[in-house]
XYZ file of N, CA, C and O in Angstrom:
780
model
N 113.824 45.777 134.046
C 112.797 46.208 133.118
C 113.371 47.260 132.180
O 114.329 47.945 132.514
N 112.751 47.377 131.042
C 113.233 48.282 130.005
C 112.136 49.285 129.678
O 111.002 48.901 129.409
N 112.474 50.598 129.739
C 111.489 51.640 129.441
C 111.892 52.386 128.191
O 113.060 52.684 127.991
N 110.903 52.681 127.392
C 111.138 53.501 126.215
C 110.447 54.841 126.432
O 109.262 54.886 126.755
N 111.219 55.899 126.271
C 110.646 57.234 126.419
C 110.538 57.871 125.050
O 111.469 57.787 124.246
N 109.403 58.510 124.803
C 109.223 59.225 123.544
C 109.016 60.691 123.870
O 108.158 61.059 124.669
N 109.829 61.515 123.271
C 109.693 62.953 123.461
C 109.145 63.530 122.176
O 109.751 63.356 121.112
N 108.003 64.209 122.263
C 107.456 64.779 121.028
C 108.397 65.851 120.484
O 109.120 66.490 121.249
N 108.412 66.017 119.169
C 109.297 67.029 118.601
C 108.897 68.418 119.104
O 107.716 68.706 119.278
N 109.907 69.222 119.377
C 109.614 70.574 119.857
C 109.215 71.450 118.672
O 109.743 71.324 117.573
N 108.249 72.285 118.939
C 107.801 73.198 117.890
C 108.303 74.585 118.233
O 108.397 74.955 119.401
N 108.619 75.310 117.206
C 109.094 76.674 117.414
C 107.954 77.516 117.963
O 106.789 77.327 117.619
N 108.308 78.457 118.814
C 107.308 79.305 119.456
C 106.848 80.414 118.510
O 107.621 80.959 117.733
N 105.581 80.729 118.610
C 104.987 81.814 117.844
C 105.693 83.122 118.190
O 105.896 83.432 119.358
N 106.099 83.874 117.166
C 106.733 85.179 117.382
C 106.094 86.202 116.456
O 105.533 85.856 115.421
N 106.211 87.475 116.859
C 105.695 88.581 116.056
C 106.878 89.443 115.652
O 107.681 89.841 116.493
N 106.988 89.726 114.350
C 108.048 90.588 113.830
C 107.416 91.867 113.281
O 106.451 91.815 112.531
N 107.975 93.003 113.675
C 107.512 94.290 113.176
C 108.393 94.696 112.001
O 109.613 94.729 112.127
N 107.785 94.974 110.839
C 108.527 95.332 109.628
C 107.984 96.650 109.082
O 106.794 96.715 108.756
N 108.795 97.698 109.014
C 110.182 97.753 109.437
C 110.259 97.807 110.972
O 109.304 98.231 111.624
N 111.396 97.409 111.546
C 111.505 97.397 113.004
C 111.464 98.803 113.614
O 111.010 98.969 114.737
N 111.920 99.807 112.877
C 111.849 101.200 113.319
C 110.941 101.941 112.359
O 111.283 102.144 111.204
N 109.770 102.312 112.840
C 108.774 102.936 111.970
C 108.719 104.437 112.216
O 108.712 104.885 113.359
N 108.667 105.194 111.136
C 108.505 106.651 111.225
C 107.040 106.988 110.995
O 106.328 106.273 110.285
N 106.601 108.074 111.592
C 105.236 108.533 111.385
C 104.929 108.622 109.892
O 105.760 109.061 109.110
N 103.751 108.148 109.512
C 103.329 108.205 108.121
C 103.670 106.964 107.315
O 103.159 106.786 106.220
N 104.531 106.094 107.847
C 104.903 104.890 107.100
C 103.880 103.780 107.346
O 103.004 103.884 108.202
N 103.995 102.712 106.564
C 103.150 101.530 106.727
C 103.958 100.462 107.448
O 105.160 100.300 107.182
N 103.311 99.721 108.348
C 103.999 98.718 109.161
C 103.261 97.387 109.046
O 102.029 97.341 109.074
N 104.043 96.312 108.944
C 103.490 94.959 108.963
C 103.823 94.302 110.295
O 104.963 94.393 110.757
N 102.842 93.634 110.886
C 103.086 92.774 112.038
C 102.973 91.350 111.516
O 101.876 90.886 111.183
N 104.135 90.696 111.386
C 104.207 89.359 110.796
C 104.256 88.292 111.878
O 105.027 88.415 112.836
N 103.480 87.241 111.707
C 103.494 86.118 112.635
C 104.400 85.024 112.071
O 104.278 84.649 110.902
N 105.315 84.544 112.903
C 106.214 83.453 112.513
C 105.935 82.231 113.392
O 105.575 82.366 114.552
N 106.139 81.052 112.823
C 105.993 79.770 113.523
C 104.560 79.547 114.004
O 104.321 79.123 115.124
N 103.612 79.835 113.105
C 102.206 79.638 113.468
C 101.843 78.167 113.393
O 102.433 77.404 112.640
N 100.830 77.815 114.164
C 100.312 76.455 114.160
C 99.759 76.128 112.767
O 99.276 77.010 112.067
N 99.840 74.874 112.401
C 99.301 74.467 111.098
C 97.786 74.331 111.181
O 97.240 73.955 112.204
N 97.122 74.624 110.091
C 95.669 74.496 109.956
C 94.873 75.204 111.058
O 94.011 74.594 111.689
N 95.122 76.471 111.273
C 94.325 77.182 112.278
C 92.905 77.440 111.758
O 92.668 77.441 110.557
N 91.978 77.670 112.677
C 90.616 78.025 112.292
C 90.518 79.509 111.958
O 89.734 79.915 111.112
N 91.327 80.322 112.679
C 91.274 81.748 112.429
C 92.250 82.529 113.285
O 92.964 81.964 114.120
N 92.275 83.840 113.042
C 93.186 84.753 113.733
C 92.395 85.950 114.238
O 91.375 86.318 113.654
N 92.922 86.590 115.255
C 92.352 87.850 115.723
C 93.490 88.717 116.275
O 94.365 88.217 116.987
N 93.484 89.989 115.915
C 94.477 90.950 116.409
C 93.806 91.924 117.372
O 92.705 92.406 117.100
N 94.514 92.215 118.464
C 94.018 93.112 119.495
C 95.067 94.190 119.792
O 96.265 93.925 119.697
N 94.598 95.372 120.190
C 95.529 96.377 120.692
C 95.805 96.037 122.153
O 94.930 95.540 122.861
N 97.031 96.296 122.588
C 97.399 95.995 123.967
C 97.827 94.550 124.141
O 97.988 93.807 123.172
N 97.986 94.160 125.398
C 98.481 92.821 125.710
C 97.369 91.882 126.164
O 97.628 90.724 126.443
N 96.148 92.395 126.253
C 95.039 91.570 126.716
C 94.079 91.286 125.569
O 93.951 92.069 124.635
N 93.405 90.159 125.676
C 92.426 89.759 124.672
C 91.053 90.137 125.199
O 90.446 89.411 125.978
N 90.602 91.342 124.792
C 89.293 91.830 125.215
C 88.533 92.294 123.977
O 89.119 92.891 123.077
N 87.239 92.059 123.949
C 86.438 92.428 122.780
C 86.575 93.902 122.430
O 86.588 94.266 121.256
N 86.663 94.774 123.423
C 86.762 96.213 123.148
C 88.093 96.572 122.475
O 88.210 97.633 121.877
N 89.078 95.694 122.556
C 90.409 95.939 121.993
C 90.596 95.247 120.633
O 91.673 95.328 120.041
N 89.572 94.538 120.158
C 89.674 93.778 118.910
C 89.831 94.715 117.717
O 89.004 95.604 117.500
N 90.897 94.511 116.939
C 91.096 95.265 115.695
C 90.333 94.571 114.577
O 89.518 95.175 113.890
N 90.640 93.287 114.389
C 89.975 92.507 113.334
C 90.209 91.029 113.591
O 91.187 90.636 114.228
N 89.285 90.223 113.061
C 89.451 88.764 113.126
C 89.220 88.197 111.729
O 88.539 88.816 110.906
N 89.795 87.031 111.516
C 89.680 86.378 110.205
C 89.348 84.911 110.427
O 90.047 84.216 111.191
N 88.308 84.433 109.769
C 87.933 83.016 109.842
C 88.314 82.365 108.521
O 87.830 82.761 107.455
N 89.168 81.357 108.596
C 89.743 80.741 107.397
C 88.694 79.987 106.573
O 88.653 80.107 105.352
N 87.814 79.223 107.226
C 86.841 78.392 106.494
C 85.921 79.228 105.606
O 85.548 78.799 104.508
N 85.580 80.423 106.059
C 84.649 81.258 105.295
C 85.353 82.401 104.558
O 84.710 83.131 103.804
N 86.647 82.572 104.809
C 87.432 83.642 104.194
C 86.816 85.015 104.499
O 86.749 85.894 103.646
N 86.355 85.193 105.761
C 85.676 86.418 106.161
C 86.492 87.145 107.223
O 86.914 86.546 108.214
N 86.689 88.447 106.988
C 87.337 89.307 107.970
C 86.262 90.162 108.636
O 85.413 90.742 107.963
N 86.319 90.223 109.960
C 85.371 91.033 110.728
C 86.152 92.111 111.466
O 87.115 91.807 112.173
N 85.720 93.356 111.290
C 86.383 94.474 111.968
C 85.849 94.591 113.386
O 84.663 94.398 113.628
N 86.752 94.959 114.307
C 86.360 95.113 115.702
C 86.297 96.579 116.112
O 86.585 97.475 115.307
N 85.956 96.848 117.373
C 85.829 98.217 117.869
C 87.132 99.018 117.813
O 87.095 100.248 117.738
N 88.275 98.354 117.841
C 89.555 99.062 117.817
C 90.080 99.272 116.393
O 91.193 99.771 116.211
N 89.282 98.917 115.392
C 89.699 99.102 113.993
C 89.590 100.584 113.644
O 88.549 101.198 113.831
N 90.686 101.157 113.135
C 90.709 102.600 112.837
C 90.437 102.912 111.370
O 90.342 104.075 111.001
N 90.348 101.869 110.538
C 90.189 102.093 109.101
C 91.512 102.037 108.366
O 91.555 102.091 107.142
N 92.611 101.913 109.113
C 93.944 101.851 108.498
C 94.542 100.456 108.571
O 95.646 100.232 108.104
N 93.829 99.491 109.150
C 94.363 98.141 109.322
C 93.783 97.179 108.297
O 92.609 97.264 107.956
N 94.632 96.267 107.850
C 94.210 95.192 106.955
C 94.743 93.891 107.528
O 95.945 93.777 107.808
N 93.868 92.909 107.717
C 94.253 91.591 108.197
C 94.274 90.645 107.000
O 93.263 90.484 106.315
N 95.434 90.058 106.744
C 95.599 89.165 105.599
C 95.321 87.718 105.999
O 95.437 87.355 107.172
N 94.979 86.852 105.023
C 94.663 85.449 105.314
C 95.793 84.671 105.994
O 95.531 83.658 106.636
N 97.041 85.136 105.900
C 98.143 84.425 106.557
C 98.373 84.916 107.992
O 99.309 84.503 108.649
N 97.513 85.828 108.480
C 97.630 86.314 109.848
C 98.407 87.611 109.998
O 98.480 88.173 111.085
N 98.973 88.106 108.915
C 99.731 89.357 108.956
C 98.779 90.534 109.091
O 97.738 90.582 108.437
N 99.166 91.497 109.939
C 98.373 92.715 110.101
C 99.159 93.881 109.523
O 100.322 94.098 109.880
N 98.535 94.626 108.612
C 99.117 95.832 108.035
C 98.459 97.028 108.694
O 97.225 97.100 108.775
N 99.285 97.957 109.178
C 98.766 99.221 109.702
C 99.342 100.313 108.810
O 100.561 100.460 108.706
N 98.470 101.060 108.143
C 98.902 102.098 107.215
C 98.983 103.450 107.908
O 98.210 103.734 108.834
N 99.919 104.261 107.429
C 100.070 105.645 107.903
C 100.115 105.723 109.429
O 99.316 106.419 110.048
N 101.071 104.993 110.030
C 101.158 104.962 111.491
C 101.441 106.346 112.060
O 102.032 107.196 111.393
N 101.000 106.552 113.287
C 101.271 107.799 113.995
C 101.686 107.473 115.427
O 101.682 106.307 115.835
N 102.019 108.499 116.193
C 102.501 108.299 117.562
C 101.508 107.512 118.420
O 101.909 106.733 119.275
N 100.211 107.689 118.178
C 99.201 106.990 118.972
C 99.194 105.484 118.715
O 98.631 104.726 119.494
N 99.811 105.042 117.605
C 99.866 103.613 117.299
C 100.969 102.902 118.085
O 101.031 101.675 118.088
N 101.853 103.660 118.743
C 102.911 103.049 119.551
C 102.268 102.212 120.648
O 101.336 102.646 121.314
N 102.760 100.982 120.801
C 102.229 100.116 121.860
C 102.304 98.651 121.491
O 102.996 98.258 120.554
N 101.573 97.858 122.244
C 101.564 96.406 122.065
C 100.381 95.985 121.207
O 99.321 96.615 121.234
N 100.598 94.891 120.468
C 99.553 94.294 119.637
C 99.600 92.788 119.873
O 100.671 92.188 119.830
N 98.449 92.191 120.107
C 98.385 90.768 120.437
C 97.648 89.999 119.351
O 96.553 90.393 118.930
N 98.268 88.910 118.915
C 97.671 87.999 117.939
C 97.143 86.781 118.693
O 97.882 86.151 119.459
N 95.880 86.457 118.478
C 95.266 85.254 119.044
C 94.954 84.316 117.889
O 94.258 84.690 116.952
N 95.483 83.109 117.964
C 95.246 82.095 116.932
C 94.365 81.001 117.540
O 94.678 80.482 118.616
N 93.277 80.673 116.853
C 92.433 79.567 117.284
C 92.798 78.356 116.437
O 92.720 78.404 115.210
N 93.234 77.288 117.128
C 93.657 76.071 116.425
C 92.447 75.192 116.109
O 91.357 75.403 116.632
N 92.679 74.164 115.279
C 91.580 73.288 114.886
C 91.065 72.430 116.038
O 89.969 71.887 115.970
N 91.821 72.323 117.143
C 91.332 71.599 118.323
C 90.651 72.555 119.314
O 90.385 72.205 120.452
N 90.397 73.807 118.841
C 89.746 74.874 119.600
C 90.601 75.433 120.743
O 90.126 76.245 121.526
N 91.837 75.003 120.830
C 92.774 75.622 121.767
C 93.296 76.906 121.116
O 93.215 77.075 119.894
N 93.812 77.822 121.926
C 94.315 79.087 121.379
C 95.784 79.276 121.711
O 96.296 78.732 122.694
N 96.425 80.029 120.852
C 97.809 80.458 121.055
C 97.797 81.965 120.936
O 97.060 82.514 120.114
N 98.631 82.623 121.719
C 98.712 84.060 121.533
C 100.123 84.546 121.759
O 100.904 83.933 122.487
N 100.425 85.656 121.078
C 101.742 86.281 121.196
C 101.560 87.785 121.015
O 100.702 88.228 120.246
N 102.378 88.536 121.715
C 102.308 89.990 121.656
C 103.554 90.543 120.981
O 104.670 90.092 121.251
N 103.331 91.493 120.095
C 104.422 92.217 119.448
C 104.332 93.679 119.839
O 103.317 94.135 120.381
N 105.397 94.408 119.583
C 105.441 95.812 119.997
C 105.807 96.692 118.818
O 106.648 96.341 117.991
N 105.162 97.839 118.759
C 105.391 98.814 117.699
C 105.769 100.131 118.349
O 105.079 100.595 119.264
N 106.875 100.708 117.885
C 107.275 102.040 118.356
C 107.374 102.943 117.134
O 108.137 102.658 116.216
N 106.583 104.012 117.140
C 106.551 104.937 116.009
C 107.371 106.175 116.374
O 107.124 106.820 117.392
N 108.371 106.459 115.543
C 109.244 107.609 115.762
C 108.693 108.822 115.021
O 108.222 108.700 113.890
N 108.776 110.001 115.643
C 108.299 111.200 114.954
C 109.208 111.556 113.788
O 110.401 111.251 113.801
N 108.622 112.177 112.780
C 109.420 112.663 111.654
C 110.156 113.916 112.129
O 109.554 114.811 112.730
N 111.455 113.952 111.891
C 112.249 115.094 112.337
C 112.052 116.284 111.415
O 111.919 116.125 110.203
N 112.062 117.473 111.991
C 111.982 118.658 111.136
C 113.270 118.790 110.323
O 114.330 118.324 110.738
N 113.181 119.408 109.144
C 114.361 119.628 108.317
C 115.306 120.558 109.071
O 114.902 121.642 109.482
N 116.556 120.132 109.285
C 117.468 120.978 110.059
C 117.894 122.224 109.283
O 117.972 122.214 108.055
N 118.128 123.289 110.020
C 118.614 124.540 109.462
C 119.917 124.864 110.178
O 120.015 124.743 111.400
N 120.947 125.258 109.407
C 122.241 125.599 110.005
C 122.266 127.091 110.327
O 121.964 127.924 109.467
N 122.622 127.403 111.574
C 122.812 128.795 111.972
C 124.290 129.026 112.265
O 125.012 128.090 112.627
N 124.721 130.265 112.080
C 126.130 130.618 112.269
C 126.236 131.802 113.218
O 125.392 132.691 113.216
N 127.317 131.808 113.997
C 127.554 132.933 114.895
C 128.211 134.106 114.171
O 128.302 135.197 114.713
N 128.676 133.889 112.920
C 129.413 134.938 112.207
C 129.282 134.697 110.705
O 129.877 133.766 110.169
N 128.522 135.549 110.026
C 128.332 135.354 108.587
C 129.378 136.081 107.751
O 129.464 135.868 106.547
N 130.201 136.940 108.363
C 131.273 137.661 107.656
C 132.584 137.572 108.438
O 133.077 138.579 108.963
N 133.179 136.380 108.522
C 134.395 136.237 109.333
C 135.635 136.816 108.633
O 135.682 136.916 107.405
N 136.613 137.205 109.456
C 137.908 137.670 108.949
C 138.847 136.478 108.844
O 138.966 135.680 109.777
N 139.502 136.363 107.688
C 140.419 135.252 107.447
C 141.565 135.260 108.453
O 142.116 136.306 108.766
N 141.895 134.072 108.956
C 142.979 133.822 109.909
C 142.758 134.484 111.262
O 143.655 134.496 112.095
N 141.568 135.052 111.494
C 141.310 135.717 112.780
C 140.098 135.134 113.497
O 140.161 134.888 114.697
N 138.998 134.970 112.759
C 137.743 134.604 113.403
C 137.513 133.093 113.465
O 138.036 132.322 112.658
N 136.703 132.727 114.441
C 136.217 131.360 114.585
C 134.728 131.385 114.262
O 134.008 132.275 114.700
N 134.289 130.403 113.482
C 132.874 130.321 113.099
C 132.270 129.076 113.753
O 132.841 127.986 113.669
N 131.133 129.285 114.397
C 130.416 128.184 115.037
C 129.121 127.957 114.266
O 128.283 128.858 114.170
N 128.985 126.757 113.694
C 127.786 126.367 112.947
C 126.974 125.402 113.806
O 127.518 124.429 114.329
N 125.674 125.671 113.921
C 124.804 124.821 114.734
C 123.712 124.251 113.848
O 123.081 124.962 113.066
N 123.488 122.950 113.992
C 122.530 122.230 113.159
C 121.162 122.213 113.809
O 120.973 121.639 114.881
N 120.192 122.842 113.134
C 118.780 122.754 113.487
C 118.435 122.968 114.935
O 119.260 123.341 115.752
N 117.202 122.692 115.257
C 116.780 122.756 116.645
C 117.096 121.424 117.308
O 117.029 120.374 116.680
N 117.448 121.484 118.567
C 117.841 120.274 119.282
C 116.646 119.352 119.444
O 115.570 119.768 119.853
N 116.835 118.089 119.106
C 115.792 117.087 119.212
C 116.358 115.907 119.989
O 117.476 115.476 119.717
N 115.597 115.370 120.937
C 116.077 114.247 121.732
C 116.293 113.017 120.864
O 115.599 112.810 119.875
N 117.253 112.201 121.279
C 117.558 110.923 120.618
C 117.809 111.087 119.124
O 117.335 110.309 118.312
N 118.556 112.131 118.772
C 118.853 112.412 117.368
C 120.360 112.470 117.193
O 121.070 113.021 118.024
N 120.843 111.882 116.106
C 122.267 111.988 115.781
C 122.414 112.927 114.585
O 121.497 113.083 113.787
N 123.564 113.544 114.505
C 123.826 114.536 113.462
C 125.068 114.143 112.677
O 126.029 113.642 113.236
N 125.033 114.407 111.355
C 126.169 114.130 110.468
C 126.430 115.391 109.652
O 125.495 116.022 109.154
N 127.703 115.747 109.504
C 128.099 116.942 108.744
C 128.876 116.562 107.491
O 129.624 115.588 107.488
N 128.720 117.381 106.446
C 129.506 117.276 105.221
C 129.958 118.675 104.816
O 129.239 119.659 105.042
N 131.142 118.733 104.229
C 131.633 119.976 103.637
C 131.941 119.668 102.179
O 132.660 118.714 101.878
N 131.394 120.473 101.265
C 131.577 120.241 99.824
C 131.219 118.809 99.435
O 131.956 118.152 98.700
N 130.112 118.310 99.963
C 129.606 116.962 99.665
C 130.542 115.843 100.091
O 130.487 114.740 99.542
N 131.420 116.102 101.046
C 132.333 115.074 101.568
C 132.257 115.085 103.090
O 131.947 116.106 103.698
N 132.572 113.941 103.681
C 132.575 113.891 105.138
C 133.658 114.820 105.680
O 134.580 115.216 104.947
N 133.552 115.162 106.943
C 134.495 116.115 107.536
C 135.929 115.605 107.453
O 136.201 114.462 107.827
N 136.856 116.446 106.982
C 138.265 116.023 106.948
C 138.862 116.088 108.352
O 138.350 116.795 109.225
N 139.918 115.339 108.568
C 140.647 115.449 109.834
C 141.405 116.762 109.820
O 142.203 117.012 108.928
N 141.138 117.607 110.786
C 141.784 118.903 110.838
C 141.787 119.390 112.278
O 140.789 119.230 112.993
N 142.892 120.002 112.683
C 142.967 120.572 114.032
C 142.120 121.826 114.126
O 141.852 122.306 115.221
N 141.682 122.362 112.987
C 140.868 123.574 112.987
C 139.364 123.285 112.997
O 138.562 124.198 113.070
N 138.993 122.028 112.895
C 137.581 121.640 112.941
C 137.309 120.878 114.238
O 138.067 119.992 114.614
N 136.207 121.231 114.883
C 135.861 120.546 116.123
C 134.356 120.341 116.181
O 133.579 121.280 115.992
N 133.951 119.093 116.447
C 132.533 118.767 116.617
C 132.210 118.719 118.101
O 132.996 118.220 118.897
N 131.037 119.223 118.471
C 130.597 119.116 119.860
C 130.348 117.646 120.180
O 130.255 116.804 119.277
N 130.211 117.346 121.457
C 130.022 115.960 121.873
C 128.779 115.342 121.235
O 128.783 114.186 120.830
N 127.699 116.133 121.099
C 126.477 115.615 120.475
C 126.485 115.755 118.953
O 125.532 115.411 118.278
N 127.591 116.258 118.395
C 127.820 116.423 116.952
C 126.854 117.415 116.310
O 126.747 117.502 115.101
N 126.178 118.203 117.121
C 125.220 119.175 116.611
C 125.890 120.484 116.220
O 125.387 121.229 115.383
N 127.046 120.768 116.819
C 127.747 122.034 116.570
C 129.123 121.763 115.977
O 129.876 120.941 116.494
N 129.415 122.457 114.877
C 130.723 122.362 114.218
C 131.416 123.711 114.368
O 130.860 124.745 113.999
N 132.624 123.688 114.918
C 133.404 124.911 115.095
C 134.577 124.887 114.130
O 135.296 123.881 114.044
N 134.752 125.989 113.393
C 135.876 126.150 112.460
C 136.758 127.263 113.037
O 136.366 128.426 113.066
N 137.957 126.897 113.507
C 138.886 127.856 114.105
C 139.712 128.544 113.029
O 140.108 127.901 112.048
N 139.989 129.838 113.215
C 140.840 130.613 112.295
C 140.481 130.327 110.836
O 141.305 129.807 110.077
N 139.278 130.705 110.442
C 138.781 130.385 109.099
C 139.695 130.921 108.006
O 140.370 131.939 108.176
N 139.736 130.176 106.900
C 140.494 130.587 105.714
C 139.575 130.484 104.510
O 138.469 129.940 104.596
N 140.054 130.964 103.371
C 139.277 130.873 102.134
C 138.988 129.418 101.770
O 137.979 129.114 101.142
N 139.896 128.539 102.137
C 139.717 127.118 101.823
C 138.532 126.505 102.576
O 138.086 125.409 102.245
N 138.040 127.190 103.599
C 136.893 126.691 104.355
C 135.565 127.042 103.686
O 134.507 126.624 104.139
N 135.632 127.806 102.595
C 134.433 128.187 101.866
C 133.835 126.963 101.179
O 134.544 126.098 100.702
N 132.522 126.902 101.171
C 131.843 125.792 100.507
C 130.541 125.485 101.176
O 130.266 126.007 102.253
N 129.747 124.630 100.577
C 128.472 124.291 101.207
C 128.703 123.354 102.406
O 129.419 122.368 102.323
N 128.086 123.721 103.526
C 128.094 122.889 104.743
C 126.707 122.292 104.874
O 125.701 122.999 104.787
N 126.654 120.981 105.058
C 125.385 120.272 105.146
C 125.349 119.502 106.446
O 126.312 118.842 106.825
N 124.206 119.602 107.107
C 123.989 118.841 108.338
C 122.748 117.987 108.147
O 121.742 118.448 107.617
N 122.844 116.738 108.581
C 121.704 115.832 108.509
C 121.357 115.377 109.907
O 122.236 114.989 110.683
N 120.077 115.455 110.251
C 119.604 114.991 111.572
C 118.970 113.623 111.415
O 118.248 113.377 110.476
């Protein structure tokens, strides 16, 4: 006997993309849905990973072009007809999961969860020095960049250029402290630290 097998074409899975992927407090973030089902009846966005009415941000019905705000709507969210959710002026409390529920034309649903992490805005760093009047060829000057902040990287410039290779310059392991050994007049200039 002869059997014919038919395998339906595979469809790409629904995914959520956060744009930008790293959001700072005060910025606007888009939650974009990719590989959505064709001809859906509508969309609904929820805070968290569960689909509960109390967590509903907003829903959109395509046939009527109507958006309905839910209990979790803060006034900063906009749900677009293509299923994209915009959250304006994000803050630390917005960090977490967001779930998109799509209702298909056969009344079946699809859902996917995306994640948003909001980073705090760093304070402007201030450079402090252990010696504001060093003696040439005698003193060592230690410059420290701003207040220490977790998960922060530091970059230094001297005279608007990256640090030169020098045996007299040493960066701490966390790059927050720059030490200038046996200072000379040539070490004079603006020192800039970026956090």
